[in-house]
Short mmCIF file of C-alpha atoms in Angstrom, two decimals:
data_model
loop_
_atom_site.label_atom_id
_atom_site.label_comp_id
_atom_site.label_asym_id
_atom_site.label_seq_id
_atom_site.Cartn_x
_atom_site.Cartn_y
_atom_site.Cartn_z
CA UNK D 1 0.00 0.00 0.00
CA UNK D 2 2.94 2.55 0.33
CA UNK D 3 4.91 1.44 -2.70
CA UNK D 4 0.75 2.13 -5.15
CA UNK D 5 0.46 5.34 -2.89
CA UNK D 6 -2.47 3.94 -1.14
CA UNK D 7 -0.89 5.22 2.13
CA UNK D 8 -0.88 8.70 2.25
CA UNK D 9 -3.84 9.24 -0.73
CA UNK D 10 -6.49 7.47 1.27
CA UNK D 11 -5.47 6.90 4.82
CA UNK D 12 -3.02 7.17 7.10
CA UNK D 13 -2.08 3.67 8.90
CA UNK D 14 -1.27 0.51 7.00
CA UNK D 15 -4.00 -2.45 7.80
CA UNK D 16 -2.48 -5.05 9.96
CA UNK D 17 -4.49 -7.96 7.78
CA UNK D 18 -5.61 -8.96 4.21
CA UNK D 19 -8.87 -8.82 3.13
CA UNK D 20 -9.43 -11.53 0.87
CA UNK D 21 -11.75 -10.50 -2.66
CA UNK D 22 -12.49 -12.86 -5.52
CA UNK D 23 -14.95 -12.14 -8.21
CA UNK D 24 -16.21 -14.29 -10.07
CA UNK D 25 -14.34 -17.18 -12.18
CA UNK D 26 -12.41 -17.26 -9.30
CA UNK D 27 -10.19 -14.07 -10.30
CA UNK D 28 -8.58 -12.90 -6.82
CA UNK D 29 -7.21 -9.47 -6.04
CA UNK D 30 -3.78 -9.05 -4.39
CA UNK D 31 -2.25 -5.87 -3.95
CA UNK D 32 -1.50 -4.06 -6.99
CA UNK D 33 -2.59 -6.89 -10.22
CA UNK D 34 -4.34 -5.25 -12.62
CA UNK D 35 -7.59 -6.06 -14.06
CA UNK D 36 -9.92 -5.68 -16.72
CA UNK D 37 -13.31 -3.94 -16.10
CA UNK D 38 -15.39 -7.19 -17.49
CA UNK D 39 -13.55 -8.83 -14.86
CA UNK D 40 -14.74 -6.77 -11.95
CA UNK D 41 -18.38 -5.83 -13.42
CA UNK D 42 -20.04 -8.38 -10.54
CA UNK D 43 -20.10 -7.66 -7.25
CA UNK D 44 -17.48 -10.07 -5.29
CA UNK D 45 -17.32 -11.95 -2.44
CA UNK D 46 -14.83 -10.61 0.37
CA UNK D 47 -14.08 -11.70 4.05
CA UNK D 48 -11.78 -11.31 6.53
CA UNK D 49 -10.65 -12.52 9.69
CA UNK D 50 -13.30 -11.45 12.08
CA UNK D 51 -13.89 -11.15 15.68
CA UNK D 52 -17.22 -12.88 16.90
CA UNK D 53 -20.30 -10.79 17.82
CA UNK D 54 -18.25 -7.60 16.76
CA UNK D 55 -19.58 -5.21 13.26
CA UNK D 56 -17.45 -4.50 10.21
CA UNK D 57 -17.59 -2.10 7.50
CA UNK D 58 -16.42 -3.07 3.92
CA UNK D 59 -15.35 0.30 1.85
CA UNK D 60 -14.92 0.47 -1.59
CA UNK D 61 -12.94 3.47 -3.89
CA UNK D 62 -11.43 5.01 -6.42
CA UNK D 63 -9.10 7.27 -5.60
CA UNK D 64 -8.05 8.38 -9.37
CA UNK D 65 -11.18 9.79 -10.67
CA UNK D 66 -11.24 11.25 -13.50
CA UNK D 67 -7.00 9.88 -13.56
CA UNK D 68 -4.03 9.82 -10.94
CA UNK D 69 -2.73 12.54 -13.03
CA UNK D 70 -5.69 14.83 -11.99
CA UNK D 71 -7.52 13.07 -9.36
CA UNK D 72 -10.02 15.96 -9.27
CA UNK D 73 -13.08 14.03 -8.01
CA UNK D 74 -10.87 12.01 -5.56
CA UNK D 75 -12.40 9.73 -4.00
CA UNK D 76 -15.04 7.68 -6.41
CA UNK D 77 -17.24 5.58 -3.86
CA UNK D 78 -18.16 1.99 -5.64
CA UNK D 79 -19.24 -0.09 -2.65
CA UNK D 80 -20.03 0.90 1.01
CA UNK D 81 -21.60 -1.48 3.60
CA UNK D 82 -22.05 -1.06 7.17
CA UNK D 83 -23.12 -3.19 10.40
CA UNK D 84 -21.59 -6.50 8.59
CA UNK D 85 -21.84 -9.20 11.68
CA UNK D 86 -18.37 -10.67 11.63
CA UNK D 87 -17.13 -11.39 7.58
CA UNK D 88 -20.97 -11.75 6.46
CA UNK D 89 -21.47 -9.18 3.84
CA UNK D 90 -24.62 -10.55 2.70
CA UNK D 91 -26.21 -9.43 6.44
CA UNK D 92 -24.79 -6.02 6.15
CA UNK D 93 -26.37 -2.83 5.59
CA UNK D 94 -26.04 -1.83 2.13
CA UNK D 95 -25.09 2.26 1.67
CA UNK D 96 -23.66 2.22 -1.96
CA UNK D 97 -24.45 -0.28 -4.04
CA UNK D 98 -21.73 -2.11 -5.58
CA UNK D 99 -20.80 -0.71 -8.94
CA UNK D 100 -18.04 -2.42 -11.08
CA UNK D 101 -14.15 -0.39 -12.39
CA UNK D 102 -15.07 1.85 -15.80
CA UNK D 103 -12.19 4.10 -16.00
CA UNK D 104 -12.90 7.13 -18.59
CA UNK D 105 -10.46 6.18 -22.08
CA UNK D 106 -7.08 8.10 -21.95
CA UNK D 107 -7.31 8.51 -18.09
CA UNK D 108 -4.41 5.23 -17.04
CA UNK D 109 -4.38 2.99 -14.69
CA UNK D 110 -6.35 3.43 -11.32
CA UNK D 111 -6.32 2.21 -7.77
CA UNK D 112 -9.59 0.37 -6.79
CA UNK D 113 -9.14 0.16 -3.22
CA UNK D 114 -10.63 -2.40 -0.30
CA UNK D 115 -10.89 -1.49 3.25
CA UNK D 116 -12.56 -3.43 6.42
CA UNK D 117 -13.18 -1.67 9.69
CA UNK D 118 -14.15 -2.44 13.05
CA UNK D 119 -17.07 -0.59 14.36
CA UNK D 120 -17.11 0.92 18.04
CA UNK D 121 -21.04 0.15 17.65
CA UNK D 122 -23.80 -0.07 15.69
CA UNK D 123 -24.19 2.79 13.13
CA UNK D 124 -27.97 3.98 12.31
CA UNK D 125 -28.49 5.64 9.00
CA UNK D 126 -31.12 5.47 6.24
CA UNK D 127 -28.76 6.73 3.25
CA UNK D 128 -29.25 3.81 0.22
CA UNK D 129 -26.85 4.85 -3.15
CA UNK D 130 -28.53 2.35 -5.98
CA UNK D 131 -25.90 1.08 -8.36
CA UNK D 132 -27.55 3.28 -11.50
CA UNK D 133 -26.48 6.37 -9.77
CA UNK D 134 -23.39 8.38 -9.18
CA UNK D 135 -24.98 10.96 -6.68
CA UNK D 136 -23.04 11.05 -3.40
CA UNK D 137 -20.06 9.09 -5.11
CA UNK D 138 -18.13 11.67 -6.17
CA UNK D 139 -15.30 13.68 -4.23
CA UNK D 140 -16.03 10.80 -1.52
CA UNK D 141 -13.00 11.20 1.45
CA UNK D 142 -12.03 7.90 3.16
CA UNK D 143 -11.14 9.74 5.84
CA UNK D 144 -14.25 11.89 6.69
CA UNK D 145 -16.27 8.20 7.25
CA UNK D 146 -13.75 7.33 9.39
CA UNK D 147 -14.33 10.12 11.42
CA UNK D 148 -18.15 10.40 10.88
CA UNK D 149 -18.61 6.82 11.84
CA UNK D 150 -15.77 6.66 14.12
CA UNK D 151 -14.26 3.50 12.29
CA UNK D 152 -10.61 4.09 13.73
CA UNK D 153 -7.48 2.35 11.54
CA UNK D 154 -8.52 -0.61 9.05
CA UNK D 155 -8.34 -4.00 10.50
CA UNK D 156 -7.91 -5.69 6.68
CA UNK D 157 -6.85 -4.60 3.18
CA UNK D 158 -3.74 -5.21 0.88
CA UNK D 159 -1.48 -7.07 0.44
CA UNK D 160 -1.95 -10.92 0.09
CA UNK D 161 1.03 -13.46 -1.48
CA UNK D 162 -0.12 -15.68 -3.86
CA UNK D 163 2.56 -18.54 -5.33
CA UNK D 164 4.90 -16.73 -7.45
CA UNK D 165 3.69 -13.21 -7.27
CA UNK D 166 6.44 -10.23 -7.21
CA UNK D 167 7.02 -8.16 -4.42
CA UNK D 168 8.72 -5.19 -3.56
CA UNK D 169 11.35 -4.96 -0.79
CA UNK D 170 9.40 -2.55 1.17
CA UNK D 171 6.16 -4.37 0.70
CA UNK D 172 7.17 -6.97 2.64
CA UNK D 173 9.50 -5.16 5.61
CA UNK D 174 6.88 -6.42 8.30
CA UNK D 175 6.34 -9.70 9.85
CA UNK D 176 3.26 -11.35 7.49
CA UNK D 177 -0.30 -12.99 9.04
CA UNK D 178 -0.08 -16.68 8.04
CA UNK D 179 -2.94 -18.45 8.24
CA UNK D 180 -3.27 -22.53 7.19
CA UNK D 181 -5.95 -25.46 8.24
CA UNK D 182 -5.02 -26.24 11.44
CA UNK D 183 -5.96 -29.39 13.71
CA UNK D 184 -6.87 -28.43 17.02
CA UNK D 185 -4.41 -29.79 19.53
CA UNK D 186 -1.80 -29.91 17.07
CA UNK D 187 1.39 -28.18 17.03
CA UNK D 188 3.36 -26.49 14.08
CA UNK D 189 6.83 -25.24 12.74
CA UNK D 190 6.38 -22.49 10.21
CA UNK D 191 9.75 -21.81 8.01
CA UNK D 192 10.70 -19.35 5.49
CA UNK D 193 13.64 -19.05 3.34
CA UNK D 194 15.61 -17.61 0.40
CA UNK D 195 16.38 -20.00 -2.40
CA UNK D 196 18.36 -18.12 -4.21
CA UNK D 197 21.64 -16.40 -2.28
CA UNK D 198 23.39 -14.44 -3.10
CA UNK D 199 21.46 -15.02 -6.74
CA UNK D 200 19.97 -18.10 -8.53
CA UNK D 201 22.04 -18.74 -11.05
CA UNK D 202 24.77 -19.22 -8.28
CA UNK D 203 23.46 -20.02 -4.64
CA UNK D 204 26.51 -20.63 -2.85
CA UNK D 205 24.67 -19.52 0.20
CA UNK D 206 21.40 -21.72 -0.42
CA UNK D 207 19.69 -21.20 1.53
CA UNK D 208 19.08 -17.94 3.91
CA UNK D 209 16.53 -18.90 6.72
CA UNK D 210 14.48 -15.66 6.91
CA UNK D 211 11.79 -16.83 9.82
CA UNK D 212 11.64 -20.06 11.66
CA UNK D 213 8.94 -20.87 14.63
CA UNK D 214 8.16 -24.45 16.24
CA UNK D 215 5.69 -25.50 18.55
CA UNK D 216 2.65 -23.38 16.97
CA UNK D 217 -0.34 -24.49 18.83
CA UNK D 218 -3.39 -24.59 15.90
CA UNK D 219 -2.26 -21.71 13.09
CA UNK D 220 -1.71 -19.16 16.52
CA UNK D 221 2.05 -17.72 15.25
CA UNK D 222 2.15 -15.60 18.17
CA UNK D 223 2.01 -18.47 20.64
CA UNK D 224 4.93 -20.31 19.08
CA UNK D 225 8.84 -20.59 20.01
CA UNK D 226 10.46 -18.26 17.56
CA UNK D 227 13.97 -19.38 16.90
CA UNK D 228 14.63 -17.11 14.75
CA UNK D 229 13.20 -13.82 14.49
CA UNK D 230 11.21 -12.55 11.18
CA UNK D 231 14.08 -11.05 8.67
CA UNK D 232 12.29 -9.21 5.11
CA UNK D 233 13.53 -9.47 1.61
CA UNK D 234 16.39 -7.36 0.98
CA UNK D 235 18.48 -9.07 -2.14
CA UNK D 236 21.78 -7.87 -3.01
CA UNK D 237 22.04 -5.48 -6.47
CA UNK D 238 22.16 -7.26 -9.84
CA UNK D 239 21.48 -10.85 -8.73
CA UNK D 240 17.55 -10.74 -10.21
CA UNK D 241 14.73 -12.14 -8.59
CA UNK D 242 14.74 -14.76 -5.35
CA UNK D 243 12.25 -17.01 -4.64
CA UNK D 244 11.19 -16.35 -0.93
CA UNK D 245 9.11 -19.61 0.60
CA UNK D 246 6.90 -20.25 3.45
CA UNK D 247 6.18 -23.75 4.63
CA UNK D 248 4.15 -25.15 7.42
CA UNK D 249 4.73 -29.02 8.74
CA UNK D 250 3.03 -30.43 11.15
CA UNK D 251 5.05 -31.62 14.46
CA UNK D 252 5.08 -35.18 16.10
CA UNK D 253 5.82 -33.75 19.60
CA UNK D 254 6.91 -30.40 21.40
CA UNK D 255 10.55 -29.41 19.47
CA UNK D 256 12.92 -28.73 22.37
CA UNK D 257 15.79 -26.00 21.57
CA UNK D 258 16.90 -23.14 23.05
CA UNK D 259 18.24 -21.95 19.77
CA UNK D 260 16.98 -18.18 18.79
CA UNK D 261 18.62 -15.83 16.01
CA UNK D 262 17.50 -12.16 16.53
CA UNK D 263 16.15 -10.03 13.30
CA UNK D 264 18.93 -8.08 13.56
CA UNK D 265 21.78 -10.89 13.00
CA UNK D 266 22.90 -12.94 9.82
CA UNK D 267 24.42 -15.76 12.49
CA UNK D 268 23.21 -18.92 11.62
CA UNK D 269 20.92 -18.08 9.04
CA UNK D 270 23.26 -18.76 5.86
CA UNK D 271 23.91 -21.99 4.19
CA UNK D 272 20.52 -23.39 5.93
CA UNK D 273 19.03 -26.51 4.61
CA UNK D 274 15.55 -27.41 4.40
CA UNK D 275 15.85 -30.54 4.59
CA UNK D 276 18.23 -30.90 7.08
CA UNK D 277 15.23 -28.70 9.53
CA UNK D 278 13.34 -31.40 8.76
CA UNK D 279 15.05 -34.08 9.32
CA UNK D 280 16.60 -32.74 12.77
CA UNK D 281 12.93 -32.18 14.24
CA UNK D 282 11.20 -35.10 12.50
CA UNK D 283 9.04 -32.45 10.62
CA UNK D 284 7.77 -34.65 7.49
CA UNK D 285 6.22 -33.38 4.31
CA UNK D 286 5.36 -29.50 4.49
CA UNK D 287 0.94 -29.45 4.91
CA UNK D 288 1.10 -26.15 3.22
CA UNK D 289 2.96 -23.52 1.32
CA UNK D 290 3.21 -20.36 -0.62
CA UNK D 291 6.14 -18.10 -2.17
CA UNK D 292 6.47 -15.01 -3.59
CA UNK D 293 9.30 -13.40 -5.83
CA UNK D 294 11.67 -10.36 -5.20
CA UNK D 295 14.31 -8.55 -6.37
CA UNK D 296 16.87 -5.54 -5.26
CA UNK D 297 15.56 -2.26 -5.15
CA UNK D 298 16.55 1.34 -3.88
CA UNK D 299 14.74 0.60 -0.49
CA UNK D 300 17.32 -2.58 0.24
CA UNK D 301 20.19 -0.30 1.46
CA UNK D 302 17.95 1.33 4.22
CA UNK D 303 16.89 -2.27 5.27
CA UNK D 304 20.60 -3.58 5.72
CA UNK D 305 21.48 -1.07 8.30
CA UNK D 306 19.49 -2.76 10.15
CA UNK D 307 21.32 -6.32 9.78
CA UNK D 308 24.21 -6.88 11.72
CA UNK D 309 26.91 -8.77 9.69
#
């Protein structure tokens, strides 16, 4: 959301979850693909992580109308929905109808935007925008519901990996969500790593362990043993794309170690082997996965003074 502009155009904080949105033939939006307007015409489903017995609102907008170049009638309003009990959008109350992406011809690319957002309480309004009309859409601020409805920060939005997608250095600074199919009363190790150090065609560092966490009770991250701490993408200049991978096994038993590598250190994290993770702790085959690609950019120096070689 900061590399598209999203954050500071439309609001202010970056949302500490994905929403997830799929339209129909199961096209799904992550951060930043671009679409065609037949793809988007129908209204899609969304949800989110939600807390039970708490209300949501979904927001929809544009914030390039007529273009980015000129965004005079910043922001377009295509979908807003209020008092949505947990990630059911279908019990809602509808305030815009949904209305699908028709950018004017000549205008360039625009930013179709999703935002969730906890409610304090229930909000009480009659206001209905039918999908045939553009009254009340226009010049739309983000910001002036949040403070009319007193919605606070968004709790989902962004940025979601799908396998193989490219990523941007700075997109991916912060410790991820991960969420998988969990069995309750099952524990979990959760790994990441870098294929392709120092570059792909020649990974005489294969591989760099970026995040590693045992004894995850269900998919609950935060309750696990980190042993070593969450390190982002930073890949030296001129060595092209990496593939970055996330892998989840499932555990036997409790993995006792009293190993732990800090976010700020390279110690121990070069010349890791999957394989040899998983044969050490008993691991098995991974239960689930996902990668993304990235390569250097002019935000990678800022991130290594942060590294301690």
């Amino acid at each position: 959301m900061d590399a598209d502009g999203i954050i500071p155009d439309i609001i202010d904080t970056k949302p500490e979850a994905a929403v997830h949105v799929t339209y129909s033939d199961g096209v799904k939006v992550s951060l930043g693909k671009e679409l065609q307007p037949k793809q988007v015409k129908d209204q899609p489903e969304v949800t989110w992580d939600a807390e039970e017995g708490s209300l949501y609102t979904l927001l929809m907008v544009d914030p390039d109308a007529p273009s980015r170049a000129e965004p005079k009638y910043r922001e377009a309003l295509h979908w807003l929905v209020i008092n949505i009990p947990g990630n059911k959008v279908s019990e809602g109350q509808v305030v815009a109808e949904y209305i699908g992406s028709g950018p004017p011809e000549g205008t360039g690319l625009h930013r179709y935007v999703f935002l969730v957002f906890k409610q304090a309480g229930k909000i009480s309004t009659d206001k209905l925008i039918p999908k045939t009309s553009l009254e009340g859409r226009l010049n739309v601020k983000t910001r002036d519901y949040i403070a009319k409805y007193n919605l606070g920060n968004p709790v989902a939005g962004g940025l979601k990996v799908n396998m193989g997608n490219e990523l941007q250095p700075k997109q991916v600074k912060d410790q991820p969500q991960l969420k998988w199919n969990a069995e309750q009363g099952s524990l979990y190790t959760l790994l990441m790593t870098d294929l392709d150090p120092p570059s792909r065609k020649e990974p005489t560092l294969r591989e760099v362990l970026h995040w590693l966490v045992v004894n995850i009770p269900g998919n609950r991250i935060s309750e696990g043993q980190v042993l070593a701490e969450y390190m982002s993408s930073g890949p030296e200049e001129g060595t092209d794309l990496h593939r970055y991978v996330f892998l989840i096994f499932k555990q036997v038993e409790k993995i006792t170690t009293d190993i732990f590598i800090p976010k700020g250190s390279f110690e121990g994290r070069f010349n890791v082997k999957t394989r040899d993770i998983i044969a050490k702790y008993n691991l098995g085959n991974p239960i689930a996965g996902n990668y993304y690609l990235c390569q250097y950019d002019d935000y990678v120096p800022i991130l290594q003074t942060t590294y301690k070689k």
